[in-house]
């Protein structure tokens, strides 16, 4: 087996949820690399996004947690790259992306 031929790990999931749309208004999905909501500008997931996500993933809590664990990884990468000084604490990001779900 040639280890150099193995596929490279992919990045985490594409942040396309919540998929709910209201007319032509922007969805409550994150703008990367700052992870701010494109609809309301709040740190993502904003309150509206959390409500929509809980509805969208109702009965599939494990899927929601797996999705957000992947986004947590992506957000850590983006936010630490943008702010290597470390004003973003890992436990804060974990609470923001995973614990609430
Ligand atoms: Zn929002």
PDB file of C-alpha atoms and ligand atoms in Angstrom:
ATOM      1  CA  UNK A   1       0.000   0.000   0.000  1.00  0.00           C
ATOM      2  CA  UNK A   2       1.364   3.356  -1.011  1.00  0.00           C
ATOM      3  CA  UNK A   3       0.372   5.843   1.690  1.00  0.00           C
ATOM      4  CA  UNK A   4       0.870   8.744  -0.709  1.00  0.00           C
ATOM      5  CA  UNK A   5      -2.055   7.483  -2.808  1.00  0.00           C
ATOM      6  CA  UNK A   6      -4.554   7.621   0.039  1.00  0.00           C
ATOM      7  CA  UNK A   7      -7.081  10.433  -0.220  1.00  0.00           C
ATOM      8  CA  UNK A   8      -6.287  13.534   1.753  1.00  0.00           C
ATOM      9  CA  UNK A   9      -8.672  14.417   4.588  1.00  0.00           C
ATOM     10  CA  UNK A  10     -11.379  16.782   3.452  1.00  0.00           C
ATOM     11  CA  UNK A  11     -12.435  19.917   5.195  1.00  0.00           C
ATOM     12  CA  UNK A  12     -15.519  19.849   7.397  1.00  0.00           C
ATOM     13  CA  UNK A  13     -19.092  20.196   6.153  1.00  0.00           C
ATOM     14  CA  UNK A  14     -20.212  23.140   4.046  1.00  0.00           C
ATOM     15  CA  UNK A  15     -22.320  25.415   6.300  1.00  0.00           C
ATOM     16  CA  UNK A  16     -25.539  25.283   4.260  1.00  0.00           C
ATOM     17  CA  UNK A  17     -28.010  24.907   7.142  1.00  0.00           C
ATOM     18  CA  UNK A  18     -30.502  26.163   8.121  1.00  0.00           C
ATOM     19  CA  UNK A  19     -31.969  25.803   4.652  1.00  0.00           C
ATOM     20  CA  UNK A  20     -35.085  27.836   5.451  1.00  0.00           C
ATOM     21  CA  UNK A  21     -35.406  30.917   3.219  1.00  0.00           C
ATOM     22  CA  UNK A  22     -37.716  33.910   3.576  1.00  0.00           C
ATOM     23  CA  UNK A  23     -38.338  35.494   0.190  1.00  0.00           C
ATOM     24  CA  UNK A  24     -35.204  37.122  -1.150  1.00  0.00           C
ATOM     25  CA  UNK A  25     -33.745  37.859   2.294  1.00  0.00           C
ATOM     26  CA  UNK A  26     -30.343  36.333   3.076  1.00  0.00           C
ATOM     27  CA  UNK A  27     -30.470  33.064   5.028  1.00  0.00           C
ATOM     28  CA  UNK A  28     -29.227  32.728   8.601  1.00  0.00           C
ATOM     29  CA  UNK A  29     -26.088  30.922   7.455  1.00  0.00           C
ATOM     30  CA  UNK A  30     -22.517  31.924   8.333  1.00  0.00           C
ATOM     31  CA  UNK A  31     -20.236  34.207   6.405  1.00  0.00           C
ATOM     32  CA  UNK A  32     -16.780  32.740   6.532  1.00  0.00           C
ATOM     33  CA  UNK A  33     -14.125  33.230   7.698  1.00  0.00           C
ATOM     34  CA  UNK A  34     -15.612  35.440  10.443  1.00  0.00           C
ATOM     35  CA  UNK A  35     -18.549  33.114  11.169  1.00  0.00           C
ATOM     36  CA  UNK A  36     -21.049  35.962  11.398  1.00  0.00           C
ATOM     37  CA  UNK A  37     -24.645  35.446  10.301  1.00  0.00           C
ATOM     38  CA  UNK A  38     -25.215  36.737   6.776  1.00  0.00           C
ATOM     39  CA  UNK A  39     -28.788  37.765   7.683  1.00  0.00           C
ATOM     40  CA  UNK A  40     -28.413  39.516  11.038  1.00  0.00           C
ATOM     41  CA  UNK A  41     -24.663  39.941  11.553  1.00  0.00           C
ATOM     42  CA  UNK A  42     -24.640  38.194  14.936  1.00  0.00           C
ATOM     43  CA  UNK A  43     -22.033  35.556  15.787  1.00  0.00           C
ATOM     44  CA  UNK A  44     -23.201  32.372  14.075  1.00  0.00           C
ATOM     45  CA  UNK A  45     -25.202  30.347  14.917  1.00  0.00           C
ATOM     46  CA  UNK A  46     -27.442  33.273  15.860  1.00  0.00           C
ATOM     47  CA  UNK A  47     -30.643  32.756  17.839  1.00  0.00           C
ATOM     48  CA  UNK A  48     -32.783  32.542  14.693  1.00  0.00           C
ATOM     49  CA  UNK A  49     -30.411  30.008  13.124  1.00  0.00           C
ATOM     50  CA  UNK A  50     -30.520  27.867  16.276  1.00  0.00           C
ATOM     51  CA  UNK A  51     -34.313  27.838  16.237  1.00  0.00           C
ATOM     52  CA  UNK A  52     -34.411  26.965  12.549  1.00  0.00           C
ATOM     53  CA  UNK A  53     -31.748  24.284  12.972  1.00  0.00           C
ATOM     54  CA  UNK A  54     -33.564  22.650  15.882  1.00  0.00           C
ATOM     55  CA  UNK A  55     -36.677  22.481  13.719  1.00  0.00           C
ATOM     56  CA  UNK A  56     -34.791  21.280  10.656  1.00  0.00           C
ATOM     57  CA  UNK A  57     -32.985  18.533  12.587  1.00  0.00           C
ATOM     58  CA  UNK A  58     -35.930  17.558  14.805  1.00  0.00           C
ATOM     59  CA  UNK A  59     -35.674  13.871  15.679  1.00  0.00           C
ATOM     60  CA  UNK A  60     -32.097  13.762  14.345  1.00  0.00           C
ATOM     61  CA  UNK A  61     -30.115  15.185  17.242  1.00  0.00           C
ATOM     62  CA  UNK A  62     -27.094  12.998  16.478  1.00  0.00           C
ATOM     63  CA  UNK A  63     -26.971  14.386  12.934  1.00  0.00           C
ATOM     64  CA  UNK A  64     -27.119  17.936  14.286  1.00  0.00           C
ATOM     65  CA  UNK A  65     -24.266  17.241  16.712  1.00  0.00           C
ATOM     66  CA  UNK A  66     -22.112  15.616  14.024  1.00  0.00           C
ATOM     67  CA  UNK A  67     -22.803  18.530  11.643  1.00  0.00           C
ATOM     68  CA  UNK A  68     -21.863  21.090  14.288  1.00  0.00           C
ATOM     69  CA  UNK A  69     -18.800  19.163  15.397  1.00  0.00           C
ATOM     70  CA  UNK A  70     -17.524  19.470  11.825  1.00  0.00           C
ATOM     71  CA  UNK A  71     -18.351  23.169  11.728  1.00  0.00           C
ATOM     72  CA  UNK A  72     -16.629  23.620  15.088  1.00  0.00           C
ATOM     73  CA  UNK A  73     -13.467  22.266  13.497  1.00  0.00           C
ATOM     74  CA  UNK A  74     -13.857  24.592  10.520  1.00  0.00           C
ATOM     75  CA  UNK A  75     -14.539  27.618  12.725  1.00  0.00           C
ATOM     76  CA  UNK A  76     -11.516  26.860  14.910  1.00  0.00           C
ATOM     77  CA  UNK A  77      -9.366  26.820  11.792  1.00  0.00           C
ATOM     78  CA  UNK A  78     -10.784  30.075  10.410  1.00  0.00           C
ATOM     79  CA  UNK A  79     -10.927  32.041  13.648  1.00  0.00           C
ATOM     80  CA  UNK A  80      -7.497  30.998  14.879  1.00  0.00           C
ATOM     81  CA  UNK A  81      -6.005  31.761  11.488  1.00  0.00           C
ATOM     82  CA  UNK A  82      -7.576  35.239  11.554  1.00  0.00           C
ATOM     83  CA  UNK A  83      -6.783  35.824  15.204  1.00  0.00           C
ATOM     84  CA  UNK A  84      -3.675  33.874  16.142  1.00  0.00           C
ATOM     85  CA  UNK A  85      -3.341  36.017  19.294  1.00  0.00           C
ATOM     86  CA  UNK A  86      -6.023  33.871  20.819  1.00  0.00           C
ATOM     87  CA  UNK A  87      -8.932  36.079  21.898  1.00  0.00           C
ATOM     88  CA  UNK A  88     -11.213  33.190  21.012  1.00  0.00           C
ATOM     89  CA  UNK A  89     -11.074  30.519  23.672  1.00  0.00           C
ATOM     90  CA  UNK A  90     -11.590  26.892  22.614  1.00  0.00           C
ATOM     91  CA  UNK A  91     -14.238  26.265  25.281  1.00  0.00           C
ATOM     92  CA  UNK A  92     -16.166  29.334  24.087  1.00  0.00           C
ATOM     93  CA  UNK A  93     -16.200  28.018  20.546  1.00  0.00           C
ATOM     94  CA  UNK A  94     -17.218  24.579  21.777  1.00  0.00           C
ATOM     95  CA  UNK A  95     -20.158  26.107  23.668  1.00  0.00           C
ATOM     96  CA  UNK A  96     -21.070  28.229  20.667  1.00  0.00           C
ATOM     97  CA  UNK A  97     -20.974  25.415  18.117  1.00  0.00           C
ATOM     98  CA  UNK A  98     -21.613  22.148  19.936  1.00  0.00           C
ATOM     99  CA  UNK A  99     -22.917  22.452  23.502  1.00  0.00           C
ATOM    100  CA  UNK A 100     -26.091  24.397  22.672  1.00  0.00           C
ATOM    101  CA  UNK A 101     -27.269  21.651  20.328  1.00  0.00           C
TER     102      UNK A 101
HETATM  103 ZN1  LIG B   1     -28.953  35.395  11.958  1.00  0.00          ZN
END
